[in-house]
Short mmCIF file of C-alpha atoms in Angstrom, two decimals:
data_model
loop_
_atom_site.label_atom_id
_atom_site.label_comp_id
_atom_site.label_asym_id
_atom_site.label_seq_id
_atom_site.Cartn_x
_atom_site.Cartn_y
_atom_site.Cartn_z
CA UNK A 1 28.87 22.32 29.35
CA UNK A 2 25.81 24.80 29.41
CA UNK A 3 23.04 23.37 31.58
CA UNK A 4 20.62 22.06 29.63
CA UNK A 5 16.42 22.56 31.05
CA UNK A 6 13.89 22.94 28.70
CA UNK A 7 9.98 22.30 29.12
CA UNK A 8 8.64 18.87 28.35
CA UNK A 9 5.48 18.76 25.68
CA UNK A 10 2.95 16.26 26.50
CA UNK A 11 2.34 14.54 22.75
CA UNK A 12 6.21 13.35 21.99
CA UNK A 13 8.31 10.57 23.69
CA UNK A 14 10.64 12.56 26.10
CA UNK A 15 13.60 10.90 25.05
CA UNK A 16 12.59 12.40 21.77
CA UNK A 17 12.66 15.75 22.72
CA UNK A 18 15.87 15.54 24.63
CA UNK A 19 17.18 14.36 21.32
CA UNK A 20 15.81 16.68 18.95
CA UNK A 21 16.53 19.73 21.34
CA UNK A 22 20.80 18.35 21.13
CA UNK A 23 20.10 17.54 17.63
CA UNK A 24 19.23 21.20 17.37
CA UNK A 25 21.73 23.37 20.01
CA UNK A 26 24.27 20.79 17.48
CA UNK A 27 23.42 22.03 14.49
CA UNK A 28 22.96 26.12 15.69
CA UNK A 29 26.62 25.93 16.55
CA UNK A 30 25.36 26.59 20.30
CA UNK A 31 26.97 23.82 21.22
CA UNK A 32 31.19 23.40 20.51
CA UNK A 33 33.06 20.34 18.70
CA UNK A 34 34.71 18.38 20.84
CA UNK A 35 32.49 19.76 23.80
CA UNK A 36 32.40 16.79 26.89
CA UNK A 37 28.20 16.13 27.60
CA UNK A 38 27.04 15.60 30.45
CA UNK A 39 27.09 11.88 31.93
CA UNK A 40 23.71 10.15 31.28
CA UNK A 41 22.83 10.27 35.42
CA UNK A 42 24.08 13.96 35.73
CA UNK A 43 21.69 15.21 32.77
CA UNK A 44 18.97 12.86 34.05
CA UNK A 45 18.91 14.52 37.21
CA UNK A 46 18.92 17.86 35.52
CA UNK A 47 16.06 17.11 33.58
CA UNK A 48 14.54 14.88 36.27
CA UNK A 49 14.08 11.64 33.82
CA UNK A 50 14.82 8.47 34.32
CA UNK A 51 18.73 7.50 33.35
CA UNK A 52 16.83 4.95 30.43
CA UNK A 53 15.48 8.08 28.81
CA UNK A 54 18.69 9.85 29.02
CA UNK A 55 20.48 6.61 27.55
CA UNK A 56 17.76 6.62 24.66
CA UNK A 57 17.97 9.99 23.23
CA UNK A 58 22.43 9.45 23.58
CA UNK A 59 22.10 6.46 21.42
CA UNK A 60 19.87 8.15 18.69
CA UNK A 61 22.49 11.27 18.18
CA UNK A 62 25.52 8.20 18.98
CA UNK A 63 23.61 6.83 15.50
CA UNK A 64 23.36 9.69 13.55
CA UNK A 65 26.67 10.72 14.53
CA UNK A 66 26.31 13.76 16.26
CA UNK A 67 27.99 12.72 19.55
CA UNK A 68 30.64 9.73 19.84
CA UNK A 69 31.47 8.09 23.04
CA UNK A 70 35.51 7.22 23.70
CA UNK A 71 35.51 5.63 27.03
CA UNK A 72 33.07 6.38 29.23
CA UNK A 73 32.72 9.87 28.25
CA UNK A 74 30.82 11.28 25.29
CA UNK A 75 32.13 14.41 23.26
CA UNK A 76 29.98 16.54 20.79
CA UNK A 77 31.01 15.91 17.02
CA UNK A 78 32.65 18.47 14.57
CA UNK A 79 29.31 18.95 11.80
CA UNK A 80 31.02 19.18 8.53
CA UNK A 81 32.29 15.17 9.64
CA UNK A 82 29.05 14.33 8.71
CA UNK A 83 28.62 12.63 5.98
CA UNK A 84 26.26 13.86 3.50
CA UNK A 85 23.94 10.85 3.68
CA UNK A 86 23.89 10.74 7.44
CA UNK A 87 22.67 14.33 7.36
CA UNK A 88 20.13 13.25 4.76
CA UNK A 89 18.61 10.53 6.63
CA UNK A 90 18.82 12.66 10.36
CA UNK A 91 16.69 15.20 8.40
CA UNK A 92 14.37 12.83 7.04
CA UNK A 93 13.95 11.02 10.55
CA UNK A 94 15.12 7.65 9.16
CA UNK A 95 16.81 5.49 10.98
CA UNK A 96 20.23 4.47 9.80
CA UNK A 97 20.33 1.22 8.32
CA UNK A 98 21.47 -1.94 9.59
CA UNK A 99 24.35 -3.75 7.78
CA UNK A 100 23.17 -6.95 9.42
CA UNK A 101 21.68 -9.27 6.93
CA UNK A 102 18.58 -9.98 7.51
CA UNK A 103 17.80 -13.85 9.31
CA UNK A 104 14.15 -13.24 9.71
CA UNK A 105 11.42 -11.26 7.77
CA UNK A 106 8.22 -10.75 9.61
CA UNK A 107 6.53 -9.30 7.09
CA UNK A 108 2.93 -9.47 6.42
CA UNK A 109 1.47 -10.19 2.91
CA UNK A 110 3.90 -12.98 2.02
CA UNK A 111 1.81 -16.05 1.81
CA UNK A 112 3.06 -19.73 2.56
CA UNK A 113 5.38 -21.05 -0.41
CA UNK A 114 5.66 -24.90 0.61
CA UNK A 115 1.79 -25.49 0.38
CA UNK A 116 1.30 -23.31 -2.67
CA UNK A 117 -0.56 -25.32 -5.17
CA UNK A 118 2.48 -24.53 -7.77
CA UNK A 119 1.60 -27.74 -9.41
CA UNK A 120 -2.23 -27.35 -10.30
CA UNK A 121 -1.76 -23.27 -10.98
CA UNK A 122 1.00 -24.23 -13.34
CA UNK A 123 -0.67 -26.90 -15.07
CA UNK A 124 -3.96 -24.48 -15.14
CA UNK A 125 -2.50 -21.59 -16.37
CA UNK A 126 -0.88 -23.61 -19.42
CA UNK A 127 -4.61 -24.58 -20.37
CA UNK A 128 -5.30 -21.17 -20.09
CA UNK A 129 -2.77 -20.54 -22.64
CA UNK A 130 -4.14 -22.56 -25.03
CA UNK A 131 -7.57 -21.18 -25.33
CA UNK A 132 -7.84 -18.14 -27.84
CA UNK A 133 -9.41 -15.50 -25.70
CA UNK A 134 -6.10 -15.38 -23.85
CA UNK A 135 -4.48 -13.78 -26.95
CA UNK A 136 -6.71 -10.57 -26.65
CA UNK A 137 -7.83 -7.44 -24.45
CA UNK A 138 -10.50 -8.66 -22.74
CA UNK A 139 -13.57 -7.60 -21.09
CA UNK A 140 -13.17 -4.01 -19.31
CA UNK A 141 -14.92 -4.67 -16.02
CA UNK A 142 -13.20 -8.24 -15.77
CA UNK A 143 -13.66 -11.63 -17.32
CA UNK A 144 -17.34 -12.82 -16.96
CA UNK A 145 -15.95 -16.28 -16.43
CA UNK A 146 -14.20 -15.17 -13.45
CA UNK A 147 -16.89 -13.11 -12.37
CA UNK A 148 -19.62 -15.92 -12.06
CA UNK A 149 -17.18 -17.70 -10.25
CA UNK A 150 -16.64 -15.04 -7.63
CA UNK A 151 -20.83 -14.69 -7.49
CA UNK A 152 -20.88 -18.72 -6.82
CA UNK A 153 -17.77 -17.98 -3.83
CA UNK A 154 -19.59 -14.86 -2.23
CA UNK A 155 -23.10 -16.35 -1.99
CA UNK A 156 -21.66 -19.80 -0.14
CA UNK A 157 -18.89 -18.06 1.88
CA UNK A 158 -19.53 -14.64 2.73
CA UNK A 159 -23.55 -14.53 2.41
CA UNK A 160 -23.36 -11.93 -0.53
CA UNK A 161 -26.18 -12.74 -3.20
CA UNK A 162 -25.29 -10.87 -6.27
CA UNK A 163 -24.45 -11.87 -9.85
CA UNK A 164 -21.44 -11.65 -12.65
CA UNK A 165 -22.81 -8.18 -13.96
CA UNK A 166 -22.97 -6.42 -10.25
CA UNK A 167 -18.91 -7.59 -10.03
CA UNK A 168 -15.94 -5.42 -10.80
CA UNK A 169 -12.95 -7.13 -11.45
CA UNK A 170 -9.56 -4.89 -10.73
CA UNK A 171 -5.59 -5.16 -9.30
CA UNK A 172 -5.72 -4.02 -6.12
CA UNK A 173 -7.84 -2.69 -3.61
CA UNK A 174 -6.54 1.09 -3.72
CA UNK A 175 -7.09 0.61 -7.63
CA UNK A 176 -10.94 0.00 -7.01
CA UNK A 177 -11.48 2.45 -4.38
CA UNK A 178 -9.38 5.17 -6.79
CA UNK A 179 -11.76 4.72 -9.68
CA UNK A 180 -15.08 4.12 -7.03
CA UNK A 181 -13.96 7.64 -5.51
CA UNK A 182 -14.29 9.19 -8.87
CA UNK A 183 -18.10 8.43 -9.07
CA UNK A 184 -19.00 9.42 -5.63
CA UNK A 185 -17.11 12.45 -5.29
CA UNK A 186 -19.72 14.37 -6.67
CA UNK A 187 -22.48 13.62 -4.36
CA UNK A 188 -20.30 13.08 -0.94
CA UNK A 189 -17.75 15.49 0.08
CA UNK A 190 -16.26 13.84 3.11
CA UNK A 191 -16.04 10.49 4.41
CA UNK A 192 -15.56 8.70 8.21
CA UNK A 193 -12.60 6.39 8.06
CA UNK A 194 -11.46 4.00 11.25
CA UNK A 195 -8.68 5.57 13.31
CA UNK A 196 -6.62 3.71 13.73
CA UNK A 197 -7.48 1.99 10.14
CA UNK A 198 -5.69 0.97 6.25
CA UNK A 199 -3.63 4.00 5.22
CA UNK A 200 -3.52 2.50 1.56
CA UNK A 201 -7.37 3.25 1.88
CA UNK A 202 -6.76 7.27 3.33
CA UNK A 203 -4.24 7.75 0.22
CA UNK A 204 -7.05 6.70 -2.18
CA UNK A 205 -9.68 9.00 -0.87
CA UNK A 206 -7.33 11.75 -0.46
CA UNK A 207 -6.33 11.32 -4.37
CA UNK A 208 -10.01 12.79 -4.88
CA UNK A 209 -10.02 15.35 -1.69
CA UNK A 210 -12.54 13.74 0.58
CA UNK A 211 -12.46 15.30 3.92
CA UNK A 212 -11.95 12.61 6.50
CA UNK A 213 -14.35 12.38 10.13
CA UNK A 214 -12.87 9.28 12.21
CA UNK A 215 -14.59 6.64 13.74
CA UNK A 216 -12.74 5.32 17.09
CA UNK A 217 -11.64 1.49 17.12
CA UNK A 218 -9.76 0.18 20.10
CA UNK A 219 -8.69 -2.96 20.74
CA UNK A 220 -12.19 -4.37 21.43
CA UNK A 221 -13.76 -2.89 18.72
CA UNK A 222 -15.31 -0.02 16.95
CA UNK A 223 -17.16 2.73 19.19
CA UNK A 224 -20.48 2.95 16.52
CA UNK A 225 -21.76 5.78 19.09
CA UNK A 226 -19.81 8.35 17.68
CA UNK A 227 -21.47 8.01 14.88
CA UNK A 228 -24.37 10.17 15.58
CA UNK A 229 -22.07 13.31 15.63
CA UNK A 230 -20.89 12.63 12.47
CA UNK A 231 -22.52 14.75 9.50
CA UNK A 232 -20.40 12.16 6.34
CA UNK A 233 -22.93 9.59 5.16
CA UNK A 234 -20.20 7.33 3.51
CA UNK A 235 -18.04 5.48 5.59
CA UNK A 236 -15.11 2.96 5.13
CA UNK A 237 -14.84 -0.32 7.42
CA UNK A 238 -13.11 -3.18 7.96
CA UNK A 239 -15.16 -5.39 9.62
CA UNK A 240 -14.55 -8.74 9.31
CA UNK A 241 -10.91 -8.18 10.61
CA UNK A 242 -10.06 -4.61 11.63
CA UNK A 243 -6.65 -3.18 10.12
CA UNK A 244 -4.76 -3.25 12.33
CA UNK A 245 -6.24 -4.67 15.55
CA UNK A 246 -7.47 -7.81 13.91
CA UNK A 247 -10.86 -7.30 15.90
CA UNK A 248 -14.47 -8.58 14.09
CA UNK A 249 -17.55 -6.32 14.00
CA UNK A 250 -20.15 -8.55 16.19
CA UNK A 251 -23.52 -8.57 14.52
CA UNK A 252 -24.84 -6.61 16.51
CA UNK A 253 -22.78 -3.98 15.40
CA UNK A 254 -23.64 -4.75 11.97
CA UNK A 255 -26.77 -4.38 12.18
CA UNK A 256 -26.15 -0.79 14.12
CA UNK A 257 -24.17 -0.02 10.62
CA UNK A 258 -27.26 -0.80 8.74
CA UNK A 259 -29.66 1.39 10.30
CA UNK A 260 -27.36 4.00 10.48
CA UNK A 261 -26.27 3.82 6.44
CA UNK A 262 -30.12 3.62 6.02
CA UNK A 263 -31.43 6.62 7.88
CA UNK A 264 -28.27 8.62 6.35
CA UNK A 265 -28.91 7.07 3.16
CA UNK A 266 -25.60 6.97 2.28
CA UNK A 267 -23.01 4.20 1.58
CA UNK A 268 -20.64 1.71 3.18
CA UNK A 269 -17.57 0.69 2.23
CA UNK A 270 -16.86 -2.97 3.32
CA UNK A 271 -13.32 -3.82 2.66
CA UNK A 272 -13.50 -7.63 3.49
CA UNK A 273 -9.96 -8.50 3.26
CA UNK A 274 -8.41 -11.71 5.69
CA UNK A 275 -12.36 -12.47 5.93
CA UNK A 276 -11.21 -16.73 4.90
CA UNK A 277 -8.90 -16.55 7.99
CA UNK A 278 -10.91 -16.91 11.23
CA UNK A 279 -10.05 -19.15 13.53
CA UNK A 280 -11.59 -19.24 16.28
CA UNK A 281 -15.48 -19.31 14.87
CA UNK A 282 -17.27 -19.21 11.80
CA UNK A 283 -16.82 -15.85 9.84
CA UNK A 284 -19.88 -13.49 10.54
CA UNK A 285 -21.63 -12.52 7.75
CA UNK A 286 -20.79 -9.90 5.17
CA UNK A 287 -22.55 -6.37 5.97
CA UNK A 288 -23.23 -6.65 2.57
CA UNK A 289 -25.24 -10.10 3.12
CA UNK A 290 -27.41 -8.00 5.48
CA UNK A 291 -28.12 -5.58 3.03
CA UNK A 292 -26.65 -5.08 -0.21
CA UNK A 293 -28.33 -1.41 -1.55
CA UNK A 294 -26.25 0.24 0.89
CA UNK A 295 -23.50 -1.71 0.79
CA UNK A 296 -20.10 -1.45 -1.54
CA UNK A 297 -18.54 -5.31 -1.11
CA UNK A 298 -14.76 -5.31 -1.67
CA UNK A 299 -12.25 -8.04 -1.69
CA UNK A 300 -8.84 -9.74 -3.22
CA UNK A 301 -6.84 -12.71 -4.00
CA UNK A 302 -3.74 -11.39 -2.86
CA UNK A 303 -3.94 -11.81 0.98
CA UNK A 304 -5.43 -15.14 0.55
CA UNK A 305 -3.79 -16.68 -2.39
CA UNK A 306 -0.88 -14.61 -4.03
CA UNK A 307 -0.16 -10.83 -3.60
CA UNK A 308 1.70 -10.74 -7.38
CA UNK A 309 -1.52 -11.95 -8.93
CA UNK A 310 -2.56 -8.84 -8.43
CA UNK A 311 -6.70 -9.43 -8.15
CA UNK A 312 -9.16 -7.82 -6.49
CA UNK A 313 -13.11 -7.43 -7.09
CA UNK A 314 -15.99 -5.15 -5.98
CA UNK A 315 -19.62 -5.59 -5.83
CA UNK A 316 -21.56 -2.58 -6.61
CA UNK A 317 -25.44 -1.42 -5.68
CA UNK A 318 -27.32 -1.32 -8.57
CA UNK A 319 -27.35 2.77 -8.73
CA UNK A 320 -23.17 2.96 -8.16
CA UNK A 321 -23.05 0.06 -10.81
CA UNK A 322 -24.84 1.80 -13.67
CA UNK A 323 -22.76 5.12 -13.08
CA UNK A 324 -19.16 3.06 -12.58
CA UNK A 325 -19.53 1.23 -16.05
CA UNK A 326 -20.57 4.12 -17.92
CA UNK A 327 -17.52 6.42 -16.73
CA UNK A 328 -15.15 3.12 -17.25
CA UNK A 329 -16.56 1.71 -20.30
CA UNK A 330 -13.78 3.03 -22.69
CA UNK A 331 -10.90 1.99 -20.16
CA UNK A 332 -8.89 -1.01 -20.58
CA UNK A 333 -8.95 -4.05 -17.32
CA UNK A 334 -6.16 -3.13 -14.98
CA UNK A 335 -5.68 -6.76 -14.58
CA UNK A 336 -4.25 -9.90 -15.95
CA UNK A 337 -6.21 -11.58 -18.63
CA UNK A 338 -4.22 -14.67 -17.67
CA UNK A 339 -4.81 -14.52 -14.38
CA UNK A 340 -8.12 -14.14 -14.35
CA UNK A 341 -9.03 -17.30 -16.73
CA UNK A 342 -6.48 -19.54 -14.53
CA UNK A 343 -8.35 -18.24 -11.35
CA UNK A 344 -11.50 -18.93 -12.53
CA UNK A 345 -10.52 -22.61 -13.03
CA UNK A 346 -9.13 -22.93 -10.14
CA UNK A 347 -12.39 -21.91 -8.42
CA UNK A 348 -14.35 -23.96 -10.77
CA UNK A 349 -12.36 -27.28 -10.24
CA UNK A 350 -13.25 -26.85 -6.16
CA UNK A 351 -9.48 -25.85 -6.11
CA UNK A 352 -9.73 -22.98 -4.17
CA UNK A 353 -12.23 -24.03 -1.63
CA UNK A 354 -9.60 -26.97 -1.21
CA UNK A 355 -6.64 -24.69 -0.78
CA UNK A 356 -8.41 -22.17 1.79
CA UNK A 357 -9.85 -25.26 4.00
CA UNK A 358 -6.02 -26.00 3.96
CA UNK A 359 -4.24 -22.64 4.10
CA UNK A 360 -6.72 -22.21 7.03
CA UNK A 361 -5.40 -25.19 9.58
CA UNK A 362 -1.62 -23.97 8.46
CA UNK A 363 -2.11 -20.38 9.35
CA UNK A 364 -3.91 -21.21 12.69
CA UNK A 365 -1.00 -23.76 13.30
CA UNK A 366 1.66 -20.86 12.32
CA UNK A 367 -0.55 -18.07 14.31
CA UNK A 368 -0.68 -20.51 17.76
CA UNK A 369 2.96 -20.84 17.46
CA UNK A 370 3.89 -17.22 17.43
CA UNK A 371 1.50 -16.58 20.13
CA UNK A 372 3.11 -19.64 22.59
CA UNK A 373 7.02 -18.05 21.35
CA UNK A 374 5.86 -14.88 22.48
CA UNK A 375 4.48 -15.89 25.70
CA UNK A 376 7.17 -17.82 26.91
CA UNK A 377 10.02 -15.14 26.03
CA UNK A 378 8.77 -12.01 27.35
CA UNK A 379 6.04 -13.20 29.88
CA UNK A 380 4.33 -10.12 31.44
CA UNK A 381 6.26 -7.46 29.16
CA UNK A 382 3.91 -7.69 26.34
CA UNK A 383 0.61 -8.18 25.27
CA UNK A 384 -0.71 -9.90 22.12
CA UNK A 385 -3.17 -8.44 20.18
CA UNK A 386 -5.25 -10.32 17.09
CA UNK A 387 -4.57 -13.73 17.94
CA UNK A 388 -8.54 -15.16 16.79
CA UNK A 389 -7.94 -14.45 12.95
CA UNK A 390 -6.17 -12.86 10.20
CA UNK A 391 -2.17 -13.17 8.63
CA UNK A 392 -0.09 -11.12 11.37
CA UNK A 393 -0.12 -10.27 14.90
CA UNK A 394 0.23 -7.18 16.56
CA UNK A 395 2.35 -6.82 20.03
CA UNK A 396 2.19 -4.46 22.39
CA UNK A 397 5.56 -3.60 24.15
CA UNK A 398 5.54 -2.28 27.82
CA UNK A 399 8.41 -0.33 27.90
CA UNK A 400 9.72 3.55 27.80
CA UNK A 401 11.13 2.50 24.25
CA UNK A 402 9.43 4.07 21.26
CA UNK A 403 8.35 1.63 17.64
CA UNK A 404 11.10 3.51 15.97
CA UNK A 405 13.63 1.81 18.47
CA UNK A 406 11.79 -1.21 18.99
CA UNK A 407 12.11 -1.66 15.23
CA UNK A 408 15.38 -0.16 15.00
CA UNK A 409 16.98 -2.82 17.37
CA UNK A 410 15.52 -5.64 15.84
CA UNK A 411 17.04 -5.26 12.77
CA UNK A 412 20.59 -4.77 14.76
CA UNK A 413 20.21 -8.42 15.83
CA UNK A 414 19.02 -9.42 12.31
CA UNK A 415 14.94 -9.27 12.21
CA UNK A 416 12.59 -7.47 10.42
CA UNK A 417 9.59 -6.09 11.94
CA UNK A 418 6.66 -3.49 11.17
CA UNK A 419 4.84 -0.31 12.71
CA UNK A 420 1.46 0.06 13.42
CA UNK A 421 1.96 3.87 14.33
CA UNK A 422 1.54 4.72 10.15
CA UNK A 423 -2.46 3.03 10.55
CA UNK A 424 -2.91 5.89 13.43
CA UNK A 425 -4.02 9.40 11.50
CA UNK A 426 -1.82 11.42 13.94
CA UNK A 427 0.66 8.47 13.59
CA UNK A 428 0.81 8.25 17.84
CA UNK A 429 0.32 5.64 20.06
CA UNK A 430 0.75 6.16 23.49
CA UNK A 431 2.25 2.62 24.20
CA UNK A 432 4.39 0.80 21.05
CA UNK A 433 2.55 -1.62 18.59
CA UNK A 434 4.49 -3.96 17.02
CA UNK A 435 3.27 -5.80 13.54
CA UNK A 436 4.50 -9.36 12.61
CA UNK A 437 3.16 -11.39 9.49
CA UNK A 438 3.83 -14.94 9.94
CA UNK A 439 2.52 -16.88 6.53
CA UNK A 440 5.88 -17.21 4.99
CA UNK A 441 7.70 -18.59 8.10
CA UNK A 442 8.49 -22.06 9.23
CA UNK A 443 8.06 -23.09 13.12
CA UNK A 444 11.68 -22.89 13.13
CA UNK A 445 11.82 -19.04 11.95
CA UNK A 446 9.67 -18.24 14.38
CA UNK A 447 10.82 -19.65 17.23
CA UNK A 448 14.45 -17.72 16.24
CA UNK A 449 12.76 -14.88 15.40
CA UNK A 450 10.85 -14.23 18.86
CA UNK A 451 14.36 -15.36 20.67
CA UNK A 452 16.23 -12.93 18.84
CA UNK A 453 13.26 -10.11 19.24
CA UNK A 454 14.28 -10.78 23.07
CA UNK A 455 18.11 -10.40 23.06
CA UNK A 456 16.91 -7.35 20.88
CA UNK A 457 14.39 -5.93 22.90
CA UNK A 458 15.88 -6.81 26.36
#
């Protein structure tokens, strides 16, 4: 076989590039069928790598079926074998799928099924269906019953004095910031977004062509001094627990934010989300507690309570508020009715203070767990990021493997696990961050789950 040297780039994985640049000399023809490679020592001494680099980028092309192995030697494949599917999902980058069923699921967003309050949100909702306001449209900005309620939860909870008419009531949090783009497109052409940060939140403010400047957040939190560069006088934030790194906004940075929205006279955007889920401390206030003219307040039901209830709200400033109702007056809720009258007594009955108080010491229990499985199975070879609050926990693997593989492998031995690379706007990290939601899982799942994440990752 042809010697094969090329020059390294500095922003991809080198195993990458060794397999993209066979991937490619494959399918020029440049390379024959049937063709013998190189061992995996001989071609990492050619391209002075390590042999586990060399292995790497053999087992991606083994997977998509460009080379096979028979013995100890491995042979270039004929192309047309390919079947039209594999070829699909090599050009797409996917990675094939595993035919293992899947034992354990650590997704984020499921929420705890065996202390659901099935019982009382059953019996409630069946009142609900009894009253005759259930059998119509409803109100367009959201049920005022509902709306009270969520007035009554912000002002003891998060801090947030504001009333029923200042709340929007809507499905999901994309949903609100979708429409709330629409009224402020007009007056702000670009806006600073974390990085890394939500990509559901990017999508939504690239429906309406924003222009994106990025604030830095690392592990330790948000670097608010790069904010006097920036010319965008709206910004989006997730301070009460950073997406992805979990991390809370100290008050001192909040009241940094302040100033700085004030003197710009602009807007934030507080997305709130996992705010009920702290547990190492009390929450810190809301921004919007600190000041609510230049604040936009968002939050949901569906990381807290139920993701298919599909409820969010949004507290406007009074000058946002006046302008959102009169472009949405004429549109019909984008939410449940049903669900809005059941949550509302639910919140009214103490219900839901009851069940967060509760969901609170399970998730902490569920979150310590994960943490101790993690520790004891992979010792120094990975570090835990997010432990002090929120629904998942990110890991960070030491290792010349990349998240696709990482992920890749896990799902060989039969678990399901998440990127982080997709909340990154160049989608890069330099060192692999894995994502694990643990709300649905018992002890017992996640003590598997962990030991099988080592056989997988070792």
């Amino acid at each position: 076989m042809k010697n094969i040297i090329f020059a390294f780039k500095d922003d991809l994985p080198k195993y990458k590039q060794i397999y993209e640049q066979f991937k490619l000399l494959i399918e020029q023809g440049k390379l024959d069928a049937n063709e013998q490679l190189p061992s995996i020592r001989e071609l990492a001494h050619s391209l002075q790598v390590s042999r586990n680099t060399t292995l790497m980028a053999y087992e991606q092309l083994v997977a998509e079926g460009y080379i096979r192995g028979e013995g100890r030697k491995g042979f270039i494949n004929e192309l047309e074998t390919l079947s039209f599917q594999e070829t699909l999902s090599s050009h797409y980058k996917k990675p094939p799928e595993s035919l293992n069923p899947i034992l354990i699921d650590f997704r984020a967003g499921a929420v705890d099924q065996e202390h659901f309050p099935l019982k009382i949100w059953r019996r409630m909702s069946n009142q609900v269906l009894t009253l005759s306001e259930s059998f119509q449209y409803g109100e367009p900005f959201g049920e005022v019953c509902l709306r009270e309620q969520i007035a009554t939860y912000l002002l003891q909870a998060r801090g947030v004095k504001t009333d029923a008419h200042s709340i929007i009531i809507g499905s999901s949090t994309q949903q609100m910031l979708i429409n709330l783009g629409h009224i402020l497109k007009d007056d702000f052409l670009s806006i600073i977004v974390e990085n890394p940060g939500y990509d559901g939140a990017r999508e939504s403010f690239k429906f309406h062509q924003f222009s994106f400047e990025t604030l830095p957040v690392h592990e330790t939190g948000a670097d608010l001094l790069q904010l006097e560069r920036m010319k965008s006088r709206l910004i989006y934030v997730t301070p009460s627990h950073h997406s992805p790194y979990g991390v809370s906004m100290p008050i001192q940075q909040r009241h940094t934010l302040i100033q700085w929205i004030n003197k710009m006279k602009g807007y934030i955007i507080e997305d709130d989300y996992d705010s009920e889920f702290r547990y190492t401390q009390q929450p810190f206030p809301a921004l919007a507690s600190i000041d609510s003219a230049r604040v936009i307040y968002l939050g949901n039901f569906s990381k807290s309570f139920l993701p298919g209830i599909r409820l969010s709200y949004m507290v406007l400033p009074q000058p946002l508020l006046n302008r959102y109702k009169k472009q949405f007056l004429n549109f019909e809720s984008t939410t449940s009715i049903l669900s809005q009258f059941t949550m509302a007594k639910f919140m009214e009955s103490g219900e839901w203070n009851r069940h967060i108080k509760r969901m609170r010491l399970v998730y902490k229990q569920k979150m310590q767990h994960l943490v101790s499985e993690f520790k004891k199975q992979f010792d120094q070879n990975i570090s835990i990021i997010g432990e002090q609050s929120g629904l998942y926990l990110l890991v960070k693997v030491y290792s010349e493997r990349s998240e696709e593989w990482l992920i890749q492998q896990a799902s060989l031995y039969g678990v399901k696990v998440y990127p982080t690379s997709i909340y990154f706007v160049n989608n890069n990290t330099d060192i692999p961050i894995i994502k694990l939601g643990f709300t649905n899982l018992s002890f017992e799942d996640i003590q598997l789950g962990v030991k099988l994440l080592k056989k997988a990752w070792s």
